[in-house]
CSV table of C-alpha atoms and ligand atoms in Angstrom, one decimal:
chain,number,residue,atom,x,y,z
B,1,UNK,CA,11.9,-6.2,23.6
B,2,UNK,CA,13.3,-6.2,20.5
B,3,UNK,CA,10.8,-6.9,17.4
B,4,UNK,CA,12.4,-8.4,14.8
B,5,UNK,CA,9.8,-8.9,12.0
B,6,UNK,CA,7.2,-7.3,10.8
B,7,UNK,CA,3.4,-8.6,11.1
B,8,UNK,CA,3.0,-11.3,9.2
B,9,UNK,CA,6.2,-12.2,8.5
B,10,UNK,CA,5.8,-13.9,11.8
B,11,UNK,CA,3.1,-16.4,11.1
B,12,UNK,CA,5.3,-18.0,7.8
B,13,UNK,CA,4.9,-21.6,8.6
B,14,UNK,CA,5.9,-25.2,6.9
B,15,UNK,CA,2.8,-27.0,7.9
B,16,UNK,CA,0.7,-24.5,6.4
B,17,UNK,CA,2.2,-25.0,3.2
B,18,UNK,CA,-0.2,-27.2,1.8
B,19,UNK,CA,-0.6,-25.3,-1.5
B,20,UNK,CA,3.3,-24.8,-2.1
B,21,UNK,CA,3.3,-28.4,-1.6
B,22,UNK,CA,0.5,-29.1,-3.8
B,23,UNK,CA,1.7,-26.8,-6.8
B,24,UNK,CA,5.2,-28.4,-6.4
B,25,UNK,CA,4.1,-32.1,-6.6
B,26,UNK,CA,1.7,-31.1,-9.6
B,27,UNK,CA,5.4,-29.4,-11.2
B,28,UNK,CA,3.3,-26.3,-12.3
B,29,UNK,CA,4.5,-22.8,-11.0
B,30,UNK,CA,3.2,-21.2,-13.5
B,31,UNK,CA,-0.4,-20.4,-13.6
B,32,UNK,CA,-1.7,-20.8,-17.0
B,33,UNK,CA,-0.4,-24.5,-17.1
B,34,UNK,CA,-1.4,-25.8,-13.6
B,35,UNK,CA,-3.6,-29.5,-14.0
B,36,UNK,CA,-6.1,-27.8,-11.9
B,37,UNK,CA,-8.0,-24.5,-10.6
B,38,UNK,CA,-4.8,-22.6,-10.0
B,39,UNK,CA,-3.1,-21.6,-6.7
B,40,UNK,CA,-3.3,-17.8,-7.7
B,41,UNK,CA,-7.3,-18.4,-9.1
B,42,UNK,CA,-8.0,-19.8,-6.2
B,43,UNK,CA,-6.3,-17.0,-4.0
B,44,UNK,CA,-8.0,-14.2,-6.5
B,45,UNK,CA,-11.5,-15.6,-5.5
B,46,UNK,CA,-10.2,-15.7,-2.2
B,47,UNK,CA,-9.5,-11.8,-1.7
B,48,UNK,CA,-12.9,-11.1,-3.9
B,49,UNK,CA,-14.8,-13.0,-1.2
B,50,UNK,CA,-12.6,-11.9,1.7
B,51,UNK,CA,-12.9,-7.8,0.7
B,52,UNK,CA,-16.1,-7.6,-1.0
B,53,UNK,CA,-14.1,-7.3,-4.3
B,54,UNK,CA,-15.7,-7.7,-8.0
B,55,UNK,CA,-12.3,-8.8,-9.2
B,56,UNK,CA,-9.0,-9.4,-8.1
B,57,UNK,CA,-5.8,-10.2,-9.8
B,58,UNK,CA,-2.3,-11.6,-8.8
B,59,UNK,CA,0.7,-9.6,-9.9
B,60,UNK,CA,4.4,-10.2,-8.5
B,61,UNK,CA,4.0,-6.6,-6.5
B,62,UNK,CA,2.3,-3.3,-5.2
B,63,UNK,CA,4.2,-1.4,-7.9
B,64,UNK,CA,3.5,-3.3,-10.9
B,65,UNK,CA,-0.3,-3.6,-9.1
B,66,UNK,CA,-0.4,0.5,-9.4
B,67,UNK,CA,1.3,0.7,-12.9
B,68,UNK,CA,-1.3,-2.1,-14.3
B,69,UNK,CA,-3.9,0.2,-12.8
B,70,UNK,CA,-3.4,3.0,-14.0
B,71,UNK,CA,-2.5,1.6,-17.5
B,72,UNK,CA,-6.4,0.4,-17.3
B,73,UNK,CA,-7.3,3.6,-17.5
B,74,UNK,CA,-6.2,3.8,-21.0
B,75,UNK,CA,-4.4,7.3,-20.4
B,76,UNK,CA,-3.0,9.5,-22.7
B,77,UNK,CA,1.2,10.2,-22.8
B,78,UNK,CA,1.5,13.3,-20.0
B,79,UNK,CA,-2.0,13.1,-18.1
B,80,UNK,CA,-1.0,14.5,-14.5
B,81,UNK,CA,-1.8,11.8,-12.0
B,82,UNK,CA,-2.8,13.1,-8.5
B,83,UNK,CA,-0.7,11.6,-5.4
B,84,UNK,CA,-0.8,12.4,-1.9
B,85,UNK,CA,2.0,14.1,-0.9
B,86,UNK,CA,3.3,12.1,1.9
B,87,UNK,CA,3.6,8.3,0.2
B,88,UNK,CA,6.0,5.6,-0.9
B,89,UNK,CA,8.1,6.9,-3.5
B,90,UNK,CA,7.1,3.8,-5.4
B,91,UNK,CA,3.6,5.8,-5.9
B,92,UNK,CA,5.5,8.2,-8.0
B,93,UNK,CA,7.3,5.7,-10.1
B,94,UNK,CA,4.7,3.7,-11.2
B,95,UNK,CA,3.0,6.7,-12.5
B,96,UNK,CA,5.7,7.9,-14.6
B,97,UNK,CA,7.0,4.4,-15.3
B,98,UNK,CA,3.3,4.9,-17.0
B,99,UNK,CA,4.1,8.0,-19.1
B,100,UNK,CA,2.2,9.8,-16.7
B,101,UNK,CA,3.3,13.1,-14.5
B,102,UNK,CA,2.4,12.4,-10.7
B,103,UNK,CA,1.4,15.7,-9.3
B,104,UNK,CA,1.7,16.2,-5.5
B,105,UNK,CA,-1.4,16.8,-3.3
B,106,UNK,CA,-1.4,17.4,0.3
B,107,UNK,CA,-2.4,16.0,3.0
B,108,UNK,CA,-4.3,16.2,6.8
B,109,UNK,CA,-2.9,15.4,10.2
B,110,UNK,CA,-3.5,11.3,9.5
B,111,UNK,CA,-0.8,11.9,6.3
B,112,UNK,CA,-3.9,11.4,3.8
B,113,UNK,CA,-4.8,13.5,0.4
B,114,UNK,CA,-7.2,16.0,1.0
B,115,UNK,CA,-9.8,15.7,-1.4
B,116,UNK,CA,-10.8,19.6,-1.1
B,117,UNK,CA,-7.1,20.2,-3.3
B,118,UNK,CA,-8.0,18.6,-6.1
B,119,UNK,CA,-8.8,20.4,-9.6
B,120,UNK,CA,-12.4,20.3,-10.1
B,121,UNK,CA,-11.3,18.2,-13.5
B,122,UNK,CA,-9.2,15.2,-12.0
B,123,UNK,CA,-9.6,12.8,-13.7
B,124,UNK,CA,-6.8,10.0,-12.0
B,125,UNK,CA,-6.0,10.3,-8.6
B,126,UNK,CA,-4.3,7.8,-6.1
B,127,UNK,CA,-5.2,7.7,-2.3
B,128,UNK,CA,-2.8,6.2,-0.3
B,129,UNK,CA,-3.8,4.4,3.4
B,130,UNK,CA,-0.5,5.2,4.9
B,131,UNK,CA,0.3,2.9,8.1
B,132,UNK,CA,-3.0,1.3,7.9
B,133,UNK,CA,-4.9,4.7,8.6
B,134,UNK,CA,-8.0,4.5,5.7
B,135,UNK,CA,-8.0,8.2,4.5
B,136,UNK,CA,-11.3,9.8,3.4
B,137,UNK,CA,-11.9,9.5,-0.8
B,138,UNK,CA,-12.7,12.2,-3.2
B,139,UNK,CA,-16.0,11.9,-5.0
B,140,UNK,CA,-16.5,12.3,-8.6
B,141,UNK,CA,-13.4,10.8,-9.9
B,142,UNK,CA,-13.8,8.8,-13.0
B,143,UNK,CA,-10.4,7.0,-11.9
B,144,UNK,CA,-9.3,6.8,-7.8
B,145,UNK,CA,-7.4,4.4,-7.2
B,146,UNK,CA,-6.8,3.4,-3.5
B,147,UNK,CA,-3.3,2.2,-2.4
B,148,UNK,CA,-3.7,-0.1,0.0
B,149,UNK,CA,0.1,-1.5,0.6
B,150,UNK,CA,-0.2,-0.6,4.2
B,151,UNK,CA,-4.0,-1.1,5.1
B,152,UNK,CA,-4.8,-5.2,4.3
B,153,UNK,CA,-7.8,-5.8,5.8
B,154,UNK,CA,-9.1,-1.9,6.5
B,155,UNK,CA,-12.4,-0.5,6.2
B,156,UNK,CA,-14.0,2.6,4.8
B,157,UNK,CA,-16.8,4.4,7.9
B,158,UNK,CA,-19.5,2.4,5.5
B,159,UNK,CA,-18.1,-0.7,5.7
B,160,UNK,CA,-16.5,-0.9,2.4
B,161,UNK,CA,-12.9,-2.3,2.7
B,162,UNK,CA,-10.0,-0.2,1.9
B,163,UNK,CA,-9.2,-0.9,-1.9
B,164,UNK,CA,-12.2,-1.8,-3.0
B,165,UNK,CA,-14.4,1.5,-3.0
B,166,UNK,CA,-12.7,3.2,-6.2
B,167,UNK,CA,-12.3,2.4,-9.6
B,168,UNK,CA,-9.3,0.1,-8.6
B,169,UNK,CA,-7.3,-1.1,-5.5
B,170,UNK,CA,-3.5,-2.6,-5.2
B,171,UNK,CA,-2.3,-4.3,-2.4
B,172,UNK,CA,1.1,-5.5,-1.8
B,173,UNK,CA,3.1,-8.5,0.3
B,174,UNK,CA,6.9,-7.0,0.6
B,175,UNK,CA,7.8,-7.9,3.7
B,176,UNK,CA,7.1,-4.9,5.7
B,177,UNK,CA,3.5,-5.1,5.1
B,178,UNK,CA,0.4,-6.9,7.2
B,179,UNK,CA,0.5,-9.8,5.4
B,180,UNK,CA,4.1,-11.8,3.3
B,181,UNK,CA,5.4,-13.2,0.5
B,182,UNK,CA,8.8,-11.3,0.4
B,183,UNK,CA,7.5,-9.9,-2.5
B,184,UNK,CA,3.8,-9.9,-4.2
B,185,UNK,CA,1.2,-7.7,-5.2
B,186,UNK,CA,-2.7,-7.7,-5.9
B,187,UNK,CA,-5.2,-5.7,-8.1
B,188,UNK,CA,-8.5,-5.3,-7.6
B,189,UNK,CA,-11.0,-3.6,-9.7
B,190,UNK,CA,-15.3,-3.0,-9.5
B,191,UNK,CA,-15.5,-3.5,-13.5
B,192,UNK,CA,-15.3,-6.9,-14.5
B,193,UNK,CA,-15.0,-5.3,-18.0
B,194,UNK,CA,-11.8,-3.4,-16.5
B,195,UNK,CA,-10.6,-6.5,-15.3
B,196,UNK,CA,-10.2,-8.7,-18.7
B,197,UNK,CA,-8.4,-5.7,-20.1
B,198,UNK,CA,-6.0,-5.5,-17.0
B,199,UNK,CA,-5.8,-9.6,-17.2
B,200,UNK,CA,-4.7,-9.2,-20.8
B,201,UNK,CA,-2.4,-6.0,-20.5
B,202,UNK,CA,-0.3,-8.3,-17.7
B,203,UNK,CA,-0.2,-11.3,-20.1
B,204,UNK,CA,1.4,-9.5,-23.2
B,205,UNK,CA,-1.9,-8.0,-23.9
B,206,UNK,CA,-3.2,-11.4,-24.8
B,207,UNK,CA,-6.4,-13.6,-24.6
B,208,UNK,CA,-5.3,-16.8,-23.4
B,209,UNK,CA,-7.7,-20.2,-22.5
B,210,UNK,CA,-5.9,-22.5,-19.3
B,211,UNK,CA,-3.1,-24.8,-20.5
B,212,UNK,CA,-2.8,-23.0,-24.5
B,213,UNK,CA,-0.5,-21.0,-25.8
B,214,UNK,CA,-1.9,-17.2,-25.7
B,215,UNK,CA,-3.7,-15.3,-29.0
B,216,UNK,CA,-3.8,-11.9,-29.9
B,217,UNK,CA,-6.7,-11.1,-32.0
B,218,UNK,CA,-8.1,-8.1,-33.5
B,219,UNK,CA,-8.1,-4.9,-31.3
B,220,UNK,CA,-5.4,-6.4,-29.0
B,221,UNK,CA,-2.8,-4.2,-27.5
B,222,UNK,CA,1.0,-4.9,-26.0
B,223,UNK,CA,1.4,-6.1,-22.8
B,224,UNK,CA,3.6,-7.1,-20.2
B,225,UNK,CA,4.6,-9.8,-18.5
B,226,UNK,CA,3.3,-9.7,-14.6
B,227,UNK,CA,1.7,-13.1,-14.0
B,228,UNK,CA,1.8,-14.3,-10.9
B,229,UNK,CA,3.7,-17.2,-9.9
B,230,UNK,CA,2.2,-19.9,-8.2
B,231,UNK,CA,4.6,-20.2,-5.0
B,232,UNK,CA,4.2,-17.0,-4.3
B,233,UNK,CA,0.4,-17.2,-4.7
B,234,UNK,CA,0.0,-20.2,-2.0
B,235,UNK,CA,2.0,-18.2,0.5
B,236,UNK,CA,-0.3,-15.5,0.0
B,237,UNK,CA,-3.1,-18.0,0.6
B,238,UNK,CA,-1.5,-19.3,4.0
B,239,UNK,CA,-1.2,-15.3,5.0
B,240,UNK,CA,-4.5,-14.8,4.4
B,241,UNK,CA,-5.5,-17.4,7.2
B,242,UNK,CA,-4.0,-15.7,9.6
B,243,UNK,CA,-5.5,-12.2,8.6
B,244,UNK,CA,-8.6,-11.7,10.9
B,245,UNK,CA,-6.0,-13.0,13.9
B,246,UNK,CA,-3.5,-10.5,13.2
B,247,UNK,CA,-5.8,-7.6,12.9
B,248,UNK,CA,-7.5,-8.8,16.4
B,249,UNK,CA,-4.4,-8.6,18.0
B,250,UNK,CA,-3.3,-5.9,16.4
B,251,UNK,CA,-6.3,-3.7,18.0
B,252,UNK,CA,-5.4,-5.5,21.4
B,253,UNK,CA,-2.2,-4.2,21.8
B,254,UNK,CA,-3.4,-0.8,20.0
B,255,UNK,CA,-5.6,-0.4,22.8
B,256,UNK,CA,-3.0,-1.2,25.3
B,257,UNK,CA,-0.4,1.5,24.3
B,258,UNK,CA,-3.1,4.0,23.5
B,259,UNK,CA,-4.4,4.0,26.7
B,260,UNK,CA,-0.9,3.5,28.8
B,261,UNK,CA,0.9,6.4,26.9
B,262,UNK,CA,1.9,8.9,29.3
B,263,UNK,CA,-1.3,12.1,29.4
B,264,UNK,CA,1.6,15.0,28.4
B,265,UNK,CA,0.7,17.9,26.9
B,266,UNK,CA,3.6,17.6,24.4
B,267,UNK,CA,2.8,14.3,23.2
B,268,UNK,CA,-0.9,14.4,21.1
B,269,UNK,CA,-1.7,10.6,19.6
B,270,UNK,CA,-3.0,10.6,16.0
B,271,UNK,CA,-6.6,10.0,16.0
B,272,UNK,CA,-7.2,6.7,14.6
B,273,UNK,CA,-11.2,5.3,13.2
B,274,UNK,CA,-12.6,1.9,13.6
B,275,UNK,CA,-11.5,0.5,10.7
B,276,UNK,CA,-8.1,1.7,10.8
B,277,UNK,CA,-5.5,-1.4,10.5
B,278,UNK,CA,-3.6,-1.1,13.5
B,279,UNK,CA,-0.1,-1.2,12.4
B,280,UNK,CA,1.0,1.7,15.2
B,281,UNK,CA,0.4,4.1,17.7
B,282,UNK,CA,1.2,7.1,16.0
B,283,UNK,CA,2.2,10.2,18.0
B,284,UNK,CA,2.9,14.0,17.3
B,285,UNK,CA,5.4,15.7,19.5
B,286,UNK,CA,5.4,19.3,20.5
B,287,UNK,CA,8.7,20.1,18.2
B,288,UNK,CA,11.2,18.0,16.0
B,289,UNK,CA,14.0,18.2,19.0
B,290,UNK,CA,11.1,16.4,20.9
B,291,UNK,CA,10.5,14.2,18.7
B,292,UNK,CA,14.3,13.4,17.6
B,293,UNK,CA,15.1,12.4,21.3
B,294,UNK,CA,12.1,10.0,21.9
B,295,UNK,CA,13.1,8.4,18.2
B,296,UNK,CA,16.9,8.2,19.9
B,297,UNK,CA,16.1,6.8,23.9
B,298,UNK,CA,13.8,4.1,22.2
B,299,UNK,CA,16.0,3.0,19.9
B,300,UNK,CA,18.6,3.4,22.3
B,301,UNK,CA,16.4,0.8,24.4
B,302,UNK,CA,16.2,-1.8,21.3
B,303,UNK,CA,12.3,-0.4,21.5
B,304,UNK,CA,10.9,-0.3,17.8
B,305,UNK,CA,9.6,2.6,15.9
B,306,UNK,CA,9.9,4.9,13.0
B,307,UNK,CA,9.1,8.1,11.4
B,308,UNK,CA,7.6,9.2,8.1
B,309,UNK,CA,10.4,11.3,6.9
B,310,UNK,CA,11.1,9.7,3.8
B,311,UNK,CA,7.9,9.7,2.8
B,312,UNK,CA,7.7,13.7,2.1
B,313,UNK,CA,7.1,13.2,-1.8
B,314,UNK,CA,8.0,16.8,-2.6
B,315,UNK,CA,11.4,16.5,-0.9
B,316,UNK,CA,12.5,13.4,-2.6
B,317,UNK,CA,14.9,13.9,-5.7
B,318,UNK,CA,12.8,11.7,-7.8
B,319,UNK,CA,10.1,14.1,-7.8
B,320,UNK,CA,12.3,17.3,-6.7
B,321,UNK,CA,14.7,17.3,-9.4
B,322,UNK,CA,12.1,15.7,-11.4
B,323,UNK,CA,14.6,12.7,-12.1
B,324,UNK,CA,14.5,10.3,-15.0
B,325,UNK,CA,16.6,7.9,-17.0
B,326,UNK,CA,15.2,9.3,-20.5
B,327,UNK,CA,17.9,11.3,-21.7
B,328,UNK,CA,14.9,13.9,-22.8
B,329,UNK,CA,13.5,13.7,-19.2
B,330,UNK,CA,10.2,11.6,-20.1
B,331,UNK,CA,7.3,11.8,-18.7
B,332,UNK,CA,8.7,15.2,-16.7
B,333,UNK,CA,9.0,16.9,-20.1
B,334,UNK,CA,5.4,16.3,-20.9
B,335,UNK,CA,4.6,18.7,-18.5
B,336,UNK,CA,3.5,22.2,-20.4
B,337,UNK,CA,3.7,24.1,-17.1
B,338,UNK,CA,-0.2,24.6,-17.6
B,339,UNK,CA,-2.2,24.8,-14.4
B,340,UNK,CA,-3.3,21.2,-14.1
B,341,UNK,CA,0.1,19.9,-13.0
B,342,UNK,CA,0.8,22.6,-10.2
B,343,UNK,CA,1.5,20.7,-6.9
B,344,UNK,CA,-1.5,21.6,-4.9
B,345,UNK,CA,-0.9,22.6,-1.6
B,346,UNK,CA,-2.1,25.8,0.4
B,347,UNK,CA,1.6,26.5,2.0
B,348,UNK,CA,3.7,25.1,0.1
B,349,UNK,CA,3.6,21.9,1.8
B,350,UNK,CA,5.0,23.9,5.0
B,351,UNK,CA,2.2,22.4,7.7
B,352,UNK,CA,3.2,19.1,6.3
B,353,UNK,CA,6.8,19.1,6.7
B,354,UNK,CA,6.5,20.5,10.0
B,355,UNK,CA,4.1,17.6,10.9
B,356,UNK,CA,6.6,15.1,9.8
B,357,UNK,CA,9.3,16.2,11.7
B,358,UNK,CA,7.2,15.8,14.8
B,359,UNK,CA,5.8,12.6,14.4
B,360,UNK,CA,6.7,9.3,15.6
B,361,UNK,CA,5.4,5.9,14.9
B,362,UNK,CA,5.5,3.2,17.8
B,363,UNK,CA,4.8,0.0,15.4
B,364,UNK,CA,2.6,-2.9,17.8
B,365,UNK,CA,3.7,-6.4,17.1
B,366,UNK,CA,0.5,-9.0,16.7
B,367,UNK,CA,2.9,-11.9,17.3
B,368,UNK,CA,2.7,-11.1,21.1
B,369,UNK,CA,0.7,-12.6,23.4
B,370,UNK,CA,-1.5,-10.5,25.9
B,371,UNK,CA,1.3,-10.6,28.7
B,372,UNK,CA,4.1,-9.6,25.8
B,373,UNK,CA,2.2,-7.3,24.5
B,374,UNK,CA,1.4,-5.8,27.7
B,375,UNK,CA,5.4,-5.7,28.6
B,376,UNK,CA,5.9,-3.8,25.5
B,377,UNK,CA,3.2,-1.1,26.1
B,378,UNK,CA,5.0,-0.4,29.9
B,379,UNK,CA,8.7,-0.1,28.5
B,380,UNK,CA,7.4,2.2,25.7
B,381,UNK,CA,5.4,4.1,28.0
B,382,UNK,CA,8.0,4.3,30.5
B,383,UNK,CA,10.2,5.5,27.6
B,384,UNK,CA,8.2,8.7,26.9
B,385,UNK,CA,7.3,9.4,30.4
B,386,UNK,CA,11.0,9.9,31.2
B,387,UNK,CA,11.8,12.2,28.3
Z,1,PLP,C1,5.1,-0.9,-0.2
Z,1,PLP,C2,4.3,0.1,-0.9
Z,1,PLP,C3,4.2,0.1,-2.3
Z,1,PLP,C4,4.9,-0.8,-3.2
Z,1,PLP,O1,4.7,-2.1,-3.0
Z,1,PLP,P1,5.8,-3.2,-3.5
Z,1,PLP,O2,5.1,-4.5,-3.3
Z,1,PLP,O3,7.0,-3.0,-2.5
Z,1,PLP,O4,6.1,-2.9,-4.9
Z,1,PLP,C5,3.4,1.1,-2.8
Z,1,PLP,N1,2.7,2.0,-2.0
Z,1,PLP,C6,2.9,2.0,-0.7
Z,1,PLP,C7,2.1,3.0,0.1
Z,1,PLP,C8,3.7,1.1,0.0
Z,1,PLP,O5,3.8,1.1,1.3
């Protein structure tokens, strides 16, 4: 079986289109000028109702959703921002893309930031829900933002969905993720106060009323320009029907492959919750060579599945050899050496790096149906039994 796209990637169909259709007959893709409530209003209240969310807003992707974020926060040139240590690199550049100096945290066995790291004075710190797995948040943070690129549709152990417990959450729709628009990207704050400013901040840092030209008045800042387009917007809105399906079926085949992996004592599963999005089985081998063969026989076999390698923040050169196209180094030179921006880690990030080189993710495909799904589960099963 070989899986050629990713979740819902899958479920991009023509006669779902009726938004597209609608915003192309009405010749407004932008969203300020549309005759109407807008494709990417009507998507924002969407997601609010959909994730318990005060507000949401549409930006063209995860990145840009993390840098408008944190530039919400009003920060300062230089504040350290705190980021898991195993996460997209694009974690890393929206913080300095911000001015800001991201500072490495590490993380448990699920690959999330352990809150017990953290100086006692944080005062921003991303959380990242790697491969759907919703990672526990620290308490007392004026500023947590939760990444949720990888965990549409997951849920905190009260209830609360992934994104929407901190001060802010970002989501994004590249086409690896749950749910597709090529590219796309959400906000979503708890202060409806926070969100005008972030509203104005991704408009040039305007005020604007439907259909007018924008104003900037007294007290207005600069902006940027990361409005959403309205295309993109009604392909997120098509996604979003499919959601609750994909997640469904996601856990179906989860609990297949979970239960069908071979019971070897070098082979442990990652632990996953409830409310875990079920992207993958993830398993920890007993030592990298291990892991390195499985990772070759099943991709040998045309059997999908991936490691977390390239997510070790503190062995990428970005963040190793502190990399930046300011000829002075910016933000990197902002940093005084002072205690707050010491990587935080109790090894060195040793554990972690071990970890990684012993894990392996077998990604589930939701597109299958019981009998495909169950064909999968016995040729990856069969797969690890024989190594
Ligand atoms: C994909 C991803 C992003 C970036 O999202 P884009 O929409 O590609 O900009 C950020 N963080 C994590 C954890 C991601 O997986």
């Amino acid at each position: 079986m070989l899986r050629r796209l990713p979740y819902g990637a899958n479920y991009l169909q023509w006669d779902e289109m009726a938004e597209l259709r609608g915003a192309i007959e009405d010749k407004a893709l932008f969203r300020y000028i549309s005759s109407g409530t807008s494709v990417s209003s009507r998507l924002e209240r969407l997601v609010e109702e959909r994730l318990g969310a005060t507000r949401a807003l549409a930006v063209h992707n995860g990145t840009e959703a993390l840098r408008l974020a944190l530039m919400g926060t009003r920060p300062s040139a230089g504040d350290p921002v705190y980021i898991p240590a195993v996460t997209f690199v694009a974690v890393a550049g929206a913080v300095l893309s911000c001015g800001l100096v991201p500072v490495p945290v590490d993380v448990d066995e699920r690959c999330a930031l352990e809150p017990a790291l953290l100086p006692a004075d944080a005062q921003r710190v991303i959380v990242a829900h790697m491969e759907g797995m919703v990672g526990p948040l620290p308490q007392g943070i004026p500023y947590l933002i939760e990444d949720t690129a990888q965990a549409m549709g997951g849920r905190h152990a009260d209830g609360r969905h992934a994104g929407t417990a901190g001060y802010a959450g970002t989501f994004s729709f590249h086409h690896a993720k749950v749910l597709t628009s090529g590219e796309g990207g959400l906000v979503v704050v708890r202060d409806p106060d926070d969100w005008e400013l972030l509203r104005s901040y991704h408009d040039h840092g305007s005020d604007r009323e439907h259909g007018k030209y924008p104003v900037w008045r007294e007290g207005s800042f600069y902006g940027e320009n990361f409005c959403a387009n309205e295309a993109v917007a009604a392909v997120q809105l098509q996604q979003f029907r499919h959601l609750d399906e994909i997640l469904a079926s996601l856990e179906q085949h989860h609990r297949m492959l979970s239960t069908e992996l071979p019971d070897r004592p070098d082979i442990r599963q990652v632990p996953r919750t409830d409310g875990d999005v079920k992207v993958s089985v993830r398993i920890e081998l007993d030592s990298p060579e291990l892991r390195d063969r499985a990772l070759n026989e099943l991709t040998d076999k045309g059997l999908p599945c991936w490691t977390l390698d390239k997510y070790f923040l503190p062995g990428h050169p970005v963040v190793r050899d502190r990399a930046s196209v300011y000829a002075d180094g910016f933000p990197w030179n902002l940093d005084d050496g002072s205690e707050r921006y010491r990587p935080r880690s109790r090894d060195g990030f040793r554990a972690t790096r071990h970890l990684l080189a012993r894990t392996l993710c077998l990604p589930l495909a939701p597109e299958l149906d019981a009998a495909g799904q169950a064909q999968a589960t016995k040729e990856v099963a069969a797969t690890l039994a024989a190594l």
